[in-house]
Amino acid sequence: MSEKTKKGFQMPSSYTILMIIIALMAVMTWFVPAGAYQKTDDGAVISGTYEVVASNPQGIYDILMAPVRGMLGTDLTGGAIEVSFFILMVGAFLGVINHTGALDTGIASVVRKNKGREKALIWVLLPLFALGGSTYGMGEETMAFYPLLIPVMIAVGFDSVVAVAIILIGSQIGCLASTINPFATGVASDAAGISIADGIVWRIIQLVLLVALAIWFVYGYASKIEKDPSKSIIADKMAEHREIFKLQENTADLTSRQRKVLYVFALTFIIMVLSLIPWGDFGITLFDDINNAIIGIPVLGQVIGLTMAPFGTWYFQEITMLFIVMAILAAIVYGMSESDFLKAFLTGAGEFLSVAVICAVARGIQVIMNDGSITATILHWGEVGLSGLSSQVFIVLAYIFYLPMSFLIPSTSGLAGATMGIMAPLGEFSNVPAHLVITAFQSASGVLNMISPTSAIVMGALAIGRIDLPTWWKFIAKFIVMVIAVSILLLVVATFFG
């Protein structure tokens, strides 16, 4: 005789939520009037040009085809194939880097070299994790570092909260203030039809401010415990944790090959940043001149490729190529065999398959709305509703909008793909550039990703640190309020500069 087990409510996955939204949008095409806007040559909506057009209701077949068309594109909606393949190649690159153990050993080396100055690790490691979050969306990869750092912090008189805060707050602050994170900034920029580099200056400012705030917050808590261990938020568990987390020092040193891999890793993101910044807009022609000089060399120019694009004009295709090339270079400097390289490369790509697919599903929402001709109508309603609103009020409302949406759709890629096609054009009606709408989205999503019970990163970190969720909320509450205040203030100030 089998026993029946009662299951509590489980939040549906992002895929399910997005498919439900696709179905709801299809239903709306039967009732919402169809419409269209006149557009500029670069595709921007021209305010005040809305007109009603013939309706085109979407059926069940259209719903089922939406993710496919979302990936491959239609006449009205660009496909997610470029950004999805880019994400797969970022995953492949990280798979090769992780296979070398360079990152893990590098962090262990930093911890070991700061023995006796463990509190100083807050100043060193938190910015490093933030940099990882800001550049490549460091999240699940952090799980390997908790067992390394928690015993060190407990052994010198701190608690597991300090160690978890360094890694979790650090990496997620980086994701919140993403500069070139492909899974947040990249997907959102693609959906909004702008370059990843647009608005990067404001995101760098936000990153610096919030990392400084995070260091001050975590360092202050660590200092308080150092003076009086009873001040720990988990003081009643510290004795138990000392037994559980006994220090087993990692004595491995970085090999010369691993050090070279780290150089390749850092160089990859330096090149990515340099290639995406539109230097021509600032009157800087250095990279154009270098590019023209190289391809102008007889024979050699043709061997390299006459179609080579200069830094400042790169986009998803070029930076995808960059990650493929740098993965191969990392394998070469490490001395990896071809079979090991291919295994690490394909395994890494496979780990990011879910993110690549969710981009297509999310893009399916735009497919249904555009094919059903209701996108313009919804934008028109927004134009009417937002008329008279200042840029400052709009950006605050956009931030507030993304707070509950980030809980509903925890995937940053899925949320960006599902909403940015509407939110970015809405911003134009209040003279808010698309890059600021993206910053508002990232800022709200990042806050939720530090406290949400639906986040595997948060719950995994707390499980390893033996910290229950209410205790973590109590610890981080003041910090979250400060992050929200700083983010909103920065967004409001940015609206005055465009």
PDB file of N, CA, C and O in Angstrom, residues 113-136:
ATOM      1  N   LYS A 113      47.444  33.988   1.891  1.00  0.00           N
ATOM      2  CA  LYS A 113      48.425  35.060   2.004  1.00  0.00           C
ATOM      3  C   LYS A 113      47.988  36.150   2.980  1.00  0.00           C
ATOM      4  O   LYS A 113      48.809  36.978   3.390  1.00  0.00           O
ATOM      5  N   ASN A 114      46.723  36.161   3.333  1.00  0.00           N
ATOM      6  CA  ASN A 114      46.209  37.151   4.289  1.00  0.00           C
ATOM      7  C   ASN A 114      46.009  36.548   5.675  1.00  0.00           C
ATOM      8  O   ASN A 114      45.252  37.083   6.478  1.00  0.00           O
ATOM      9  N   LYS A 115      46.666  35.434   5.931  1.00  0.00           N
ATOM     10  CA  LYS A 115      46.564  34.808   7.244  1.00  0.00           C
ATOM     11  C   LYS A 115      47.057  35.776   8.315  1.00  0.00           C
ATOM     12  O   LYS A 115      48.127  36.368   8.203  1.00  0.00           O
ATOM     13  N   GLY A 116      46.232  35.934   9.367  1.00  0.00           N
ATOM     14  CA  GLY A 116      46.540  36.891  10.417  1.00  0.00           C
ATOM     15  C   GLY A 116      45.930  38.257  10.153  1.00  0.00           C
ATOM     16  O   GLY A 116      45.903  39.114  11.032  1.00  0.00           O
ATOM     17  N   ARG A 117      45.467  38.444   8.922  1.00  0.00           N
ATOM     18  CA  ARG A 117      44.811  39.705   8.546  1.00  0.00           C
ATOM     19  C   ARG A 117      43.471  39.380   7.882  1.00  0.00           C
ATOM     20  O   ARG A 117      43.113  39.963   6.864  1.00  0.00           O
ATOM     21  N   GLU A 118      42.759  38.423   8.494  1.00  0.00           N
ATOM     22  CA  GLU A 118      41.547  37.903   7.862  1.00  0.00           C
ATOM     23  C   GLU A 118      40.481  38.974   7.626  1.00  0.00           C
ATOM     24  O   GLU A 118      39.731  38.904   6.651  1.00  0.00           O
ATOM     25  N   LYS A 119      40.416  39.956   8.522  1.00  0.00           N
ATOM     26  CA  LYS A 119      39.408  41.004   8.330  1.00  0.00           C
ATOM     27  C   LYS A 119      39.707  41.824   7.073  1.00  0.00           C
ATOM     28  O   LYS A 119      38.807  42.351   6.427  1.00  0.00           O
ATOM     29  N   ALA A 120      40.983  41.887   6.718  1.00  0.00           N
ATOM     30  CA  ALA A 120      41.372  42.604   5.496  1.00  0.00           C
ATOM     31  C   ALA A 120      40.850  41.897   4.250  1.00  0.00           C
ATOM     32  O   ALA A 120      40.752  42.512   3.181  1.00  0.00           O
ATOM     33  N   LEU A 121      40.514  40.610   4.387  1.00  0.00           N
ATOM     34  CA  LEU A 121      39.972  39.873   3.242  1.00  0.00           C
ATOM     35  C   LEU A 121      38.664  40.484   2.745  1.00  0.00           C
ATOM     36  O   LEU A 121      38.311  40.321   1.581  1.00  0.00           O
ATOM     37  N   ILE A 122      37.959  41.160   3.644  1.00  0.00           N
ATOM     38  CA  ILE A 122      36.702  41.812   3.240  1.00  0.00           C
ATOM     39  C   ILE A 122      36.994  42.853   2.164  1.00  0.00           C
ATOM     40  O   ILE A 122      36.263  42.957   1.172  1.00  0.00           O
ATOM     41  N   TRP A 123      38.092  43.582   2.339  1.00  0.00           N
ATOM     42  CA  TRP A 123      38.473  44.631   1.384  1.00  0.00           C
ATOM     43  C   TRP A 123      38.973  44.034   0.062  1.00  0.00           C
ATOM     44  O   TRP A 123      38.877  44.672  -0.981  1.00  0.00           O
ATOM     45  N   VAL A 124      39.491  42.815   0.142  1.00  0.00           N
ATOM     46  CA  VAL A 124      40.078  42.182  -1.050  1.00  0.00           C
ATOM     47  C   VAL A 124      39.057  41.334  -1.793  1.00  0.00           C
ATOM     48  O   VAL A 124      38.855  41.485  -3.009  1.00  0.00           O
ATOM     49  N   LEU A 125      38.398  40.424  -1.059  1.00  0.00           N
ATOM     50  CA  LEU A 125      37.542  39.437  -1.708  1.00  0.00           C
ATOM     51  C   LEU A 125      36.195  39.995  -2.150  1.00  0.00           C
ATOM     52  O   LEU A 125      35.692  39.635  -3.219  1.00  0.00           O
ATOM     53  N   LEU A 126      35.575  40.839  -1.322  1.00  0.00           N
ATOM     54  CA  LEU A 126      34.247  41.339  -1.683  1.00  0.00           C
ATOM     55  C   LEU A 126      34.270  42.072  -3.039  1.00  0.00           C
ATOM     56  O   LEU A 126      33.416  41.809  -3.896  1.00  0.00           O
ATOM     57  N   PRO A 127      35.247  42.962  -3.271  1.00  0.00           N
ATOM     58  CA  PRO A 127      35.307  43.589  -4.605  1.00  0.00           C
ATOM     59  C   PRO A 127      35.583  42.585  -5.725  1.00  0.00           C
ATOM     60  O   PRO A 127      35.087  42.760  -6.845  1.00  0.00           O
ATOM     61  N   LEU A 128      36.364  41.538  -5.442  1.00  0.00           N
ATOM     62  CA  LEU A 128      36.643  40.529  -6.465  1.00  0.00           C
ATOM     63  C   LEU A 128      35.369  39.793  -6.864  1.00  0.00           C
ATOM     64  O   LEU A 128      35.111  39.574  -8.056  1.00  0.00           O
ATOM     65  N   PHE A 129      34.570  39.398  -5.875  1.00  0.00           N
ATOM     66  CA  PHE A 129      33.305  38.731  -6.177  1.00  0.00           C
ATOM     67  C   PHE A 129      32.348  39.691  -6.885  1.00  0.00           C
ATOM     68  O   PHE A 129      31.601  39.288  -7.781  1.00  0.00           O
ATOM     69  N   ALA A 130      32.370  40.956  -6.485  1.00  0.00           N
ATOM     70  CA  ALA A 130      31.516  41.954  -7.143  1.00  0.00           C
ATOM     71  C   ALA A 130      31.921  42.120  -8.605  1.00  0.00           C
ATOM     72  O   ALA A 130      31.068  42.252  -9.492  1.00  0.00           O
ATOM     73  N   LEU A 131      33.217  42.104  -8.860  1.00  0.00           N
ATOM     74  CA  LEU A 131      33.707  42.217 -10.234  1.00  0.00           C
ATOM     75  C   LEU A 131      33.244  41.024 -11.068  1.00  0.00           C
ATOM     76  O   LEU A 131      32.845  41.175 -12.226  1.00  0.00           O
ATOM     77  N   GLY A 132      33.274  39.838 -10.447  1.00  0.00           N
ATOM     78  CA  GLY A 132      32.782  38.647 -11.143  1.00  0.00           C
ATOM     79  C   GLY A 132      31.305  38.754 -11.458  1.00  0.00           C
ATOM     80  O   GLY A 132      30.860  38.401 -12.562  1.00  0.00           O
ATOM     81  N   GLY A 133      30.522  39.263 -10.517  1.00  0.00           N
ATOM     82  CA  GLY A 133      29.087  39.423 -10.742  1.00  0.00           C
ATOM     83  C   GLY A 133      28.790  40.459 -11.804  1.00  0.00           C
ATOM     84  O   GLY A 133      27.890  40.288 -12.626  1.00  0.00           O
ATOM     85  N   SER A 134      29.574  41.540 -11.812  1.00  0.00           N
ATOM     86  CA  SER A 134      29.325  42.634 -12.733  1.00  0.00           C
ATOM     87  C   SER A 134      29.724  42.306 -14.159  1.00  0.00           C
ATOM     88  O   SER A 134      29.121  42.806 -15.111  1.00  0.00           O
ATOM     89  N   THR A 135      30.726  41.436 -14.330  1.00  0.00           N
ATOM     90  CA  THR A 135      31.232  41.153 -15.672  1.00  0.00           C
ATOM     91  C   THR A 135      30.634  39.898 -16.298  1.00  0.00           C
ATOM     92  O   THR A 135      30.307  39.888 -17.480  1.00  0.00           O
ATOM     93  N   TYR A 136      30.511  38.826 -15.501  1.00  0.00           N
ATOM     94  CA  TYR A 136      29.979  37.613 -16.117  1.00  0.00           C
ATOM     95  C   TYR A 136      28.868  36.948 -15.299  1.00  0.00           C
ATOM     96  O   TYR A 136      28.545  35.779 -15.490  1.00  0.00           O
TER      97      TYR A 136
END
